[in-house]
Amino acid sequence: MGLNRTPRTLRNVLLRFQACGVNRQYVGGRRHFLNFVRKSKPVQFGGSTFLNENDLFHPFSESPFTAIKARGEAIRSLAPCPVCPSSHGDHSLAHNTLAAKFECPDCGWPTHCSRDHWEIDEEHAKYCSRLREVNEDEHDLRSGRKLHEFELPGPQAYEEAISFANWDLFWYTRGFPSMDTERSRRHASKLLTYPLTIGSVLHQNSGLTLSNNRVTPEGSRSLAALRTMLHVRPGAPDTEEAGAAKPQMRIFILGARAESSLPPHVWEQFCMLFPSCHFHLYFIGPQVSLPRPPNASSPKPHTSTQPPQVTLQTATLSGEQQQAYIPNVYEPPTPKPIARLKRTRSSLELYGVPSYTVPYTPQLTITGMQANYAEVHAQFQDTFDPYTDVFFLFSPGFGFPSPASVSDDGRPSLQIASPNEWGPVVPALLATRCAIFVTGFSPADVERDIRSLEQAPGVAGEFEWVVTPGENPFGSEKWEVADFDPRVMVKTNWGLWAMRGKGREVRERN
């Protein structure tokens, strides 16, 4: 039976679906039943581009999205061909000769200078599948489908326990929508890795215990002090009313970058793990994202000689500004300015640096400061308490060479010893005796940061372990690819370790 034998009403419905392209896009987050007939193409609907789940792969130069095309152009101008140096034997060739202009037909990324070099590169097969995965993930985020994995649950009932064993058990016990695909898992883990890394460490049901040999005896005392303030006494309901007399918990996130641009409702998920606590999050760093002033360009990193003025009006981003792409070369760029909330207020006069404060909910207050922590430490140094204060440093890069300072032998200093980066900061943190939690994006990054502690003045021999280095169960499952070389791939917050200032015993002299 052909279409002509179909009842008139049904035939008209099918023709209308085909004419407007509904069968080529997500409808209510699901595919139409005609999608199995042929592969869909990007369609325009209401000025937006929609992609079907079977049409997520596109070479960067042919992507229907301007931001992905712009990233491809940035990679072509920065990434070298991995075959050229070995084939020519001359590392001083012109940059345009080594540039990765050719897009791999299997992953869609600019990877080599020509098709010939792509064909002879046997190493490319080792990471090609990961690059294709990232390619499809980036297109899926912009596909126009309803992202069910970003539907965050509300408050947790006090009689329901949360498991922090891994992502799957957390999502199940927390009441998240079912993560039916690996792609949904990657999206959700990238969004929640920062708040969940903090929550999984501090919660009483954390996987970090003495039994798994990662928490040291000194670390158990630090965590016990924090958990005493974070939770109510055994048997009492862990509700908002139970925390009326509790002091505010302060979490200092130093060197903040992408985590400072997360929407406040994502950080509210962290607060829901501790219903009886009041939190104040401090994002401090030169690359902290600030609300955009009206009719102004993107904010620039702070200089102490001339701090920019921050106003209070709500700001919006134009479509062209939203599509702008800043390549991620060795140092992550400053995140895009965030839109101001109605209750956002400027804290420039309070802290003396470009800053803002958002009392988002009665349980959560967020403050951002675009400055090096050394500039504002004096305002906090007499108020720290190991029972209520904790530091988190997400991939700080202690062991990377400093771009701004050199050592006595003329070589670049490590950032943990540089006076312009972490040099004066880490000794000041150790003096507070508060726990300092640090993450890394790979095993090599964690090892590099820890080795740098052994030669840093004011740090070597002045700290004790709280949590020994190891894998973070709440690290992002999504691969992050460097624009300067697509072969460099890492996972945000892959590893976790912690330290605190060494205790000094007081002894009576005879």
Coordinates of C-alpha atoms in Angstrom, one line a residue:
M1 CA 0.0 0.0 0.0
G2 CA 1.4 3.4 -1.0
L3 CA 0.9 6.8 0.3
N4 CA -2.0 7.3 -2.1
R5 CA -4.0 4.6 -0.3
T6 CA -3.5 6.3 3.0
P7 CA -6.6 8.1 4.4
R8 CA -6.8 11.7 3.4
T9 CA -6.4 13.1 6.9
L10 CA -3.3 11.1 7.7
R11 CA -1.8 11.9 4.3
N12 CA -2.2 15.6 4.9
V13 CA -0.6 15.3 8.4
L14 CA 2.4 13.5 7.0
L15 CA 2.8 16.0 4.2
R16 CA 2.7 18.9 6.6
F17 CA 5.3 17.2 8.8
Q18 CA 7.6 16.7 5.8
A19 CA 7.1 20.2 4.5
C20 CA 8.0 22.0 7.8
G21 CA 10.9 19.6 8.6
V22 CA 9.5 18.4 11.9
N23 CA 10.7 14.9 11.1
R24 CA 14.2 16.3 11.0
Q25 CA 14.5 17.7 14.5
Y26 CA 13.8 16.9 18.0
V27 CA 10.1 17.1 19.0
G28 CA 9.7 17.2 22.7
G29 CA 13.2 15.6 23.1
R30 CA 12.3 12.6 20.9
R31 CA 12.7 11.7 17.3
H32 CA 9.7 11.4 14.9
F33 CA 8.9 7.9 13.7
L34 CA 9.9 8.8 10.1
N35 CA 13.6 9.5 11.0
F36 CA 14.6 5.9 10.2
V37 CA 13.9 6.5 6.5
R38 CA 16.8 8.8 5.8
K39 CA 19.5 10.7 7.5
S40 CA 18.4 14.2 8.6
K41 CA 20.0 17.5 7.8
P42 CA 20.2 20.7 9.8
V43 CA 17.0 22.7 9.5
Q44 CA 16.1 26.3 10.3
F45 CA 13.1 26.8 12.5
G46 CA 12.2 30.1 14.0
G47 CA 15.7 31.5 13.3
S48 CA 17.5 28.6 15.2
T49 CA 19.3 25.6 13.9
F50 CA 18.1 22.1 14.9
L51 CA 20.0 18.9 14.6
N52 CA 18.8 15.3 14.8
E53 CA 20.6 12.9 17.0
N54 CA 21.8 11.0 13.9
D55 CA 23.3 14.1 12.4
L56 CA 25.5 15.4 15.2
F57 CA 28.8 14.9 13.4
H58 CA 30.1 17.8 11.3
P59 CA 33.6 18.9 10.3
F60 CA 34.4 22.2 12.1
S61 CA 34.5 24.2 8.8
E62 CA 31.0 22.9 7.8
S63 CA 29.4 23.2 11.2
P64 CA 26.0 24.9 11.2
F65 CA 27.0 26.8 14.4
T66 CA 29.2 29.9 14.2
A67 CA 30.9 29.3 17.5
I68 CA 32.2 25.9 16.4
K69 CA 33.3 27.3 13.0
A70 CA 35.2 30.0 14.9
R71 CA 36.9 27.4 17.1
G72 CA 38.0 25.5 14.0
E73 CA 39.6 28.7 12.6
A74 CA 41.4 29.2 16.0
I75 CA 42.8 25.7 15.9
R76 CA 43.9 26.0 12.3
S77 CA 45.9 29.1 13.3
L78 CA 47.5 27.6 16.4
A79 CA 47.8 23.9 16.2
P80 CA 50.9 22.4 14.4
C81 CA 51.0 19.4 12.2
P82 CA 52.3 16.5 14.2
V83 CA 54.1 14.9 11.2
C84 CA 55.9 18.0 9.7
P85 CA 58.8 18.2 12.3
S86 CA 59.6 14.5 11.9
S87 CA 59.3 14.5 8.1
H88 CA 61.2 17.7 7.4
G89 CA 63.7 17.5 10.2
D90 CA 63.5 21.3 10.6
H91 CA 61.7 22.7 13.6
S92 CA 62.2 26.3 12.5
L93 CA 59.8 26.0 9.5
A94 CA 57.3 28.8 9.0
H95 CA 54.2 28.5 11.1
N96 CA 51.9 28.3 8.1
T97 CA 53.8 25.3 6.9
L98 CA 53.3 23.4 10.2
A99 CA 49.7 24.6 10.7
A100 CA 47.0 22.0 10.9
K101 CA 44.8 23.1 8.0
F102 CA 43.5 19.7 7.0
E103 CA 40.4 18.4 8.7
C104 CA 40.3 14.7 9.5
P105 CA 37.2 13.2 7.8
D106 CA 36.7 10.8 10.7
C107 CA 36.7 13.2 13.6
G108 CA 36.2 16.6 11.9
W109 CA 39.0 18.4 13.7
P110 CA 41.9 20.3 12.0
T111 CA 44.8 17.9 12.7
H112 CA 47.4 17.9 9.9
C113 CA 48.8 20.2 7.3
S114 CA 47.7 18.0 4.4
R115 CA 45.9 14.8 3.5
D116 CA 49.2 13.1 2.8
H117 CA 50.5 13.7 6.3
W118 CA 47.1 12.6 7.8
E119 CA 47.3 9.3 5.9
I120 CA 50.9 8.5 7.1
D121 CA 50.2 9.4 10.7
E122 CA 49.7 6.1 12.6
E123 CA 49.4 7.8 16.0
H124 CA 46.2 9.7 15.0
A125 CA 44.1 6.6 15.3
K126 CA 44.8 6.5 19.1
Y127 CA 42.9 9.7 19.8
C128 CA 40.7 10.1 16.7
S129 CA 37.6 8.5 18.4
R130 CA 37.9 10.8 21.4
L131 CA 38.0 13.9 19.1
R132 CA 34.9 12.6 17.2
E133 CA 33.2 12.2 20.6
V134 CA 33.9 15.8 21.6
N135 CA 32.8 17.0 18.2
E136 CA 29.4 15.3 18.5
D137 CA 29.1 16.5 22.1
E138 CA 29.6 20.1 21.1
H139 CA 27.0 19.8 18.4
D140 CA 24.6 18.0 20.7
L141 CA 24.7 20.9 23.2
R142 CA 23.6 23.3 20.4
S143 CA 21.2 20.9 18.6
G144 CA 18.1 22.4 20.0
R145 CA 16.8 19.3 21.8
K146 CA 15.6 19.5 25.3
L147 CA 18.5 18.7 27.6
H148 CA 16.9 16.6 30.2
E149 CA 20.2 16.0 31.9
F150 CA 20.3 19.6 33.0
E151 CA 17.0 19.4 34.8
L152 CA 18.2 19.7 38.4
P153 CA 16.1 18.3 41.3
G154 CA 14.8 20.3 44.2
P155 CA 15.5 20.0 47.9
Q156 CA 16.3 16.6 49.4
A157 CA 14.0 15.1 51.9
Y158 CA 15.8 14.8 55.2
E159 CA 15.0 11.1 55.6
E160 CA 16.5 10.2 52.2
A161 CA 20.3 9.5 52.3
I162 CA 22.6 10.5 49.5
S163 CA 25.3 8.2 48.2
F164 CA 28.7 9.7 47.1
A165 CA 30.2 6.5 45.8
N166 CA 30.1 7.6 42.2
W167 CA 28.1 9.6 39.7
D168 CA 25.5 6.9 39.0
L169 CA 24.6 6.3 42.7
F170 CA 24.6 10.0 43.4
W171 CA 22.2 10.8 40.5
Y172 CA 19.9 7.9 41.6
T173 CA 19.8 8.8 45.3
R174 CA 19.5 12.5 44.5
G175 CA 16.5 12.1 42.2
F176 CA 18.1 13.2 38.9
P177 CA 16.5 12.3 35.5
S178 CA 17.7 9.0 34.2
M179 CA 21.1 9.3 32.4
D180 CA 20.3 7.0 29.5
T181 CA 23.3 7.7 27.3
E182 CA 27.0 8.2 27.8
R183 CA 26.6 11.6 26.2
S184 CA 24.1 12.7 28.8
R185 CA 26.5 11.5 31.5
R186 CA 29.3 13.6 30.0
H187 CA 27.1 16.7 29.9
A188 CA 25.8 16.4 33.4
S189 CA 29.2 15.5 34.9
K190 CA 30.9 18.5 33.4
L191 CA 28.1 20.9 34.7
L192 CA 28.2 19.5 38.2
T193 CA 31.9 18.5 38.7
Y194 CA 32.8 21.7 40.7
P195 CA 29.9 21.7 43.2
L196 CA 29.9 18.0 43.6
T197 CA 33.7 17.7 44.1
I198 CA 33.3 20.1 47.1
G199 CA 30.1 18.4 48.4
S200 CA 31.5 14.9 48.1
V201 CA 34.6 15.8 50.1
L202 CA 32.8 17.6 52.9
H203 CA 29.7 15.5 53.4
Q204 CA 29.5 12.9 56.2
N205 CA 28.7 10.2 53.7
S206 CA 31.8 11.0 51.7
G207 CA 33.9 8.2 50.2
L208 CA 37.0 9.8 51.8
T209 CA 37.4 8.0 55.0
L210 CA 40.2 6.4 57.0
S211 CA 39.1 2.9 55.8
N212 CA 40.2 3.6 52.2
N213 CA 43.7 4.9 53.3
R214 CA 43.3 8.3 51.6
V215 CA 42.4 10.4 54.6
T216 CA 45.3 10.7 57.0
P217 CA 44.9 10.9 60.8
E218 CA 45.5 14.7 60.6
G219 CA 43.0 14.9 57.7
S220 CA 40.4 13.1 59.7
R221 CA 40.6 15.8 62.4
S222 CA 40.2 18.5 59.8
L223 CA 37.2 16.8 58.2
A224 CA 35.6 16.0 61.5
A225 CA 35.8 19.7 62.5
L226 CA 34.1 20.7 59.2
R227 CA 31.5 18.0 59.3
T228 CA 30.6 18.9 62.9
M229 CA 29.4 22.3 61.7
L230 CA 27.9 21.0 58.4
H231 CA 25.6 18.4 60.0
V232 CA 23.2 18.3 62.9
R233 CA 23.7 16.0 65.9
P234 CA 22.7 12.4 65.3
G235 CA 19.0 11.8 65.4
A236 CA 18.0 15.4 64.8
P237 CA 16.3 16.3 61.5
D238 CA 18.7 17.9 59.0
T239 CA 16.4 20.8 58.0
E240 CA 16.8 24.6 57.5
E241 CA 15.2 25.3 60.9
A242 CA 17.9 23.2 62.6
G243 CA 20.6 25.5 61.3
A244 CA 19.3 28.7 62.7
A245 CA 22.0 29.0 65.3
K246 CA 24.9 27.7 63.1
P247 CA 27.7 30.0 62.0
Q248 CA 28.1 30.6 58.3
M249 CA 30.4 28.3 56.4
R250 CA 32.8 30.0 54.1
I251 CA 34.3 28.3 51.0
F252 CA 37.1 30.1 49.3
I253 CA 37.7 29.0 45.7
L254 CA 41.0 30.5 44.6
G255 CA 42.2 31.0 41.1
A256 CA 38.6 30.6 40.0
R257 CA 37.9 30.6 36.2
A258 CA 35.1 28.6 34.7
E259 CA 33.6 27.7 38.0
S260 CA 32.9 31.4 38.7
S261 CA 30.7 31.6 35.6
L262 CA 28.4 28.8 36.5
P263 CA 24.8 29.8 37.1
P264 CA 23.9 30.3 40.8
H265 CA 21.2 27.6 40.6
V266 CA 23.9 25.0 39.8
W267 CA 25.8 26.0 43.0
E268 CA 22.5 25.8 44.8
Q269 CA 22.7 22.0 44.2
F270 CA 25.7 22.0 46.6
C271 CA 23.7 23.7 49.3
M272 CA 20.9 21.1 49.0
L273 CA 23.4 18.5 50.3
F274 CA 23.5 20.4 53.6
P275 CA 20.0 21.7 54.3
S276 CA 20.8 23.1 57.7
C277 CA 23.9 25.2 56.7
H278 CA 24.4 28.7 55.4
F279 CA 27.2 29.1 52.8
H280 CA 29.2 32.0 51.5
L281 CA 31.1 31.1 48.3
Y282 CA 34.1 33.3 47.5
F283 CA 35.4 33.2 43.9
I284 CA 38.8 34.9 43.9
G285 CA 41.2 35.2 41.0
P286 CA 42.4 37.4 38.1
Q287 CA 40.1 35.5 35.7
V288 CA 36.9 35.5 37.8
S289 CA 33.8 36.3 35.7
L290 CA 32.1 39.6 36.7
P291 CA 28.7 40.9 35.6
R292 CA 28.9 43.0 32.5
P293 CA 28.5 46.7 32.9
P294 CA 25.9 48.2 30.6
N295 CA 27.1 49.4 27.2
A296 CA 30.7 48.3 27.9
S297 CA 33.1 45.8 26.5
S298 CA 34.2 42.6 28.3
P299 CA 35.9 43.3 31.6
K300 CA 39.7 43.1 31.6
P301 CA 41.9 41.5 34.3
H302 CA 42.3 43.7 37.3
T303 CA 45.3 46.0 37.9
S304 CA 45.7 47.5 41.3
T305 CA 46.6 50.9 39.9
Q306 CA 43.2 51.5 38.1
P307 CA 40.3 49.3 39.2
P308 CA 37.4 49.4 36.8
Q309 CA 34.0 50.6 38.0
V310 CA 31.2 48.0 38.3
T311 CA 27.6 49.2 38.0
L312 CA 24.4 47.6 39.1
Q313 CA 22.2 47.5 36.1
T314 CA 21.2 44.3 34.4
A315 CA 23.3 43.5 31.3
T316 CA 22.5 41.4 28.3
L317 CA 24.7 39.9 25.6
S318 CA 24.1 40.4 21.9
G319 CA 24.0 37.5 19.6
E320 CA 27.3 38.4 18.0
Q321 CA 29.0 38.7 21.4
Q322 CA 27.6 35.3 22.5
Q323 CA 29.1 33.7 19.4
A324 CA 32.6 35.1 19.9
Y325 CA 35.2 32.5 20.6
I326 CA 38.5 33.1 22.5
P327 CA 41.0 30.3 21.8
N328 CA 42.3 28.5 24.9
V329 CA 46.1 28.7 24.4
Y330 CA 48.2 27.8 27.5
E331 CA 46.3 29.9 30.0
P332 CA 42.4 29.8 30.1
P333 CA 40.8 33.0 29.0
T334 CA 38.7 35.1 31.3
P335 CA 35.1 33.7 31.3
K336 CA 32.4 35.6 29.6
P337 CA 30.7 38.2 31.9
I338 CA 27.6 36.9 33.7
A339 CA 24.2 38.6 33.6
R340 CA 23.4 40.5 36.7
L341 CA 20.6 39.4 39.0
K342 CA 18.2 41.8 40.5
R343 CA 19.8 41.5 43.9
T344 CA 23.4 41.7 42.7
R345 CA 25.4 44.5 44.3
S346 CA 28.9 45.9 43.8
S347 CA 31.4 45.2 46.5
L348 CA 34.1 47.4 45.1
E349 CA 34.1 49.7 48.1
L350 CA 34.1 46.7 50.5
Y351 CA 37.0 44.7 49.1
G352 CA 38.9 47.4 47.1
V353 CA 38.9 45.3 43.9
P354 CA 36.4 44.7 41.2
S355 CA 33.8 42.5 42.9
Y356 CA 30.2 41.7 43.3
T357 CA 27.9 39.9 45.9
V358 CA 24.7 38.0 45.2
P359 CA 22.6 36.9 48.1
Y360 CA 21.0 34.2 45.9
T361 CA 18.9 32.4 48.6
P362 CA 18.8 32.6 52.4
Q363 CA 21.1 29.6 52.4
L364 CA 23.6 30.8 49.7
T365 CA 25.6 34.0 49.1
I366 CA 28.1 34.3 46.3
T367 CA 30.9 36.8 46.1
G368 CA 33.3 37.2 43.2
M369 CA 36.6 39.2 43.2
Q370 CA 38.7 39.7 40.1
A371 CA 42.1 39.9 41.8
N372 CA 44.9 37.8 43.0
Y373 CA 44.2 36.4 46.5
A374 CA 47.3 38.0 47.9
E375 CA 45.6 41.4 47.4
V376 CA 42.7 40.6 49.7
H377 CA 44.2 38.1 52.1
A378 CA 44.8 40.8 54.8
Q379 CA 41.0 41.4 54.9
F380 CA 40.4 37.8 56.0
Q381 CA 43.6 36.6 57.8
D382 CA 42.3 37.3 61.3
T383 CA 39.0 35.7 60.8
F384 CA 39.8 32.2 59.6
D385 CA 38.5 29.2 61.6
P386 CA 39.3 25.5 60.6
Y387 CA 35.8 24.6 61.8
T388 CA 34.0 26.9 59.3
D389 CA 36.5 27.8 56.5
V390 CA 37.9 25.7 53.8
F391 CA 39.9 26.4 50.6
F392 CA 39.5 24.8 47.1
L393 CA 41.9 25.2 44.3
F394 CA 40.8 23.7 41.0
S395 CA 43.7 22.8 38.8
P396 CA 45.9 25.6 40.0
G397 CA 49.0 24.7 38.0
F398 CA 51.5 24.8 40.8
G399 CA 54.1 23.0 38.8
F400 CA 53.8 24.9 35.5
P401 CA 56.4 27.5 34.6
S402 CA 55.4 31.1 35.4
P403 CA 55.0 33.4 32.3
A404 CA 55.8 36.4 34.4
S405 CA 58.8 35.7 36.6
V406 CA 62.2 33.9 36.3
S407 CA 64.4 32.3 38.9
D408 CA 68.0 33.2 39.8
D409 CA 69.4 31.0 37.0
G410 CA 67.4 32.7 34.4
R411 CA 64.8 30.0 33.8
P412 CA 61.1 30.6 34.4
S413 CA 60.0 30.0 38.0
L414 CA 57.4 27.5 38.9
Q415 CA 54.0 29.2 39.6
I416 CA 54.0 28.0 43.2
A417 CA 57.3 29.9 43.8
S418 CA 56.4 32.9 41.6
P419 CA 55.7 36.2 43.5
N420 CA 53.1 37.0 40.8
E421 CA 51.1 33.8 41.1
W422 CA 51.0 31.3 44.0
G423 CA 54.3 32.3 45.7
P424 CA 52.9 34.5 48.5
V425 CA 49.5 32.7 48.5
V426 CA 50.2 29.1 49.5
P427 CA 52.3 30.0 52.6
A428 CA 49.5 32.4 53.8
L429 CA 46.9 29.6 53.3
L430 CA 49.1 27.1 55.3
A431 CA 49.3 29.6 58.2
T432 CA 45.5 29.6 58.6
R433 CA 45.6 25.8 59.5
C434 CA 42.4 25.4 57.3
A435 CA 42.2 22.4 54.9
I436 CA 43.3 23.1 51.3
F437 CA 41.8 20.8 48.7
V438 CA 43.5 20.8 45.2
T439 CA 42.4 19.1 42.0
G440 CA 44.3 18.2 38.8
F441 CA 43.2 17.4 35.3
S442 CA 45.3 14.3 34.8
P443 CA 47.7 12.0 36.7
A444 CA 50.7 13.9 35.3
D445 CA 49.2 17.2 36.4
V446 CA 48.6 15.9 40.0
E447 CA 52.2 14.6 40.1
R448 CA 53.7 17.8 38.7
D449 CA 51.9 19.9 41.3
I450 CA 52.9 17.7 44.2
R451 CA 56.5 17.6 43.1
S452 CA 56.6 21.4 43.0
L453 CA 55.8 21.5 46.7
E454 CA 59.2 20.0 47.5
Q455 CA 61.1 23.1 46.3
A456 CA 58.7 26.0 47.0
P457 CA 60.0 28.4 49.7
G458 CA 57.6 28.6 52.6
V459 CA 55.8 25.4 51.5
A460 CA 58.4 22.6 51.6
G461 CA 58.3 21.0 55.0
E462 CA 55.5 23.3 56.2
F463 CA 52.5 21.2 55.4
E464 CA 50.9 17.9 56.3
W465 CA 48.6 15.7 54.2
V466 CA 44.9 15.8 54.7
V467 CA 44.0 13.6 51.7
T468 CA 46.6 11.6 49.8
P469 CA 46.6 12.0 46.0
G470 CA 44.2 9.9 44.0
E471 CA 41.3 9.9 41.5
N472 CA 38.3 12.1 42.1
P473 CA 35.0 10.1 41.6
F474 CA 33.2 13.3 40.7
G475 CA 35.6 14.5 38.1
S476 CA 34.1 15.4 34.7
E477 CA 33.7 12.5 32.3
K478 CA 34.0 14.8 29.2
W479 CA 37.3 15.2 27.4
E480 CA 38.5 18.8 27.1
V481 CA 40.7 19.4 24.0
A482 CA 43.4 22.1 23.8
D483 CA 43.1 24.5 20.9
F484 CA 46.9 24.7 20.5
D485 CA 47.2 21.0 20.0
P486 CA 44.2 18.6 19.6
R487 CA 46.3 15.8 20.8
V488 CA 46.3 17.3 24.3
M489 CA 43.1 16.0 26.1
V490 CA 42.3 16.2 29.8
K491 CA 39.3 15.7 32.1
T492 CA 38.4 18.5 34.5
N493 CA 39.0 17.6 38.2
W494 CA 40.3 14.1 37.4
G495 CA 42.4 13.9 40.6
L496 CA 42.1 15.2 44.2
W497 CA 44.4 15.7 47.1
A498 CA 44.5 18.0 50.2
M499 CA 46.9 19.5 52.7
R500 CA 47.0 21.9 55.7
G501 CA 49.7 23.8 57.6
K502 CA 51.9 21.7 59.8
G503 CA 50.9 21.8 63.5
R504 CA 53.6 22.8 66.1
E505 CA 53.4 21.2 69.4
V506 CA 53.9 23.4 72.5
R507 CA 56.4 21.9 75.0
E508 CA 57.3 23.2 78.4
R509 CA 61.0 23.9 78.9
N510 CA 62.7 22.9 82.1

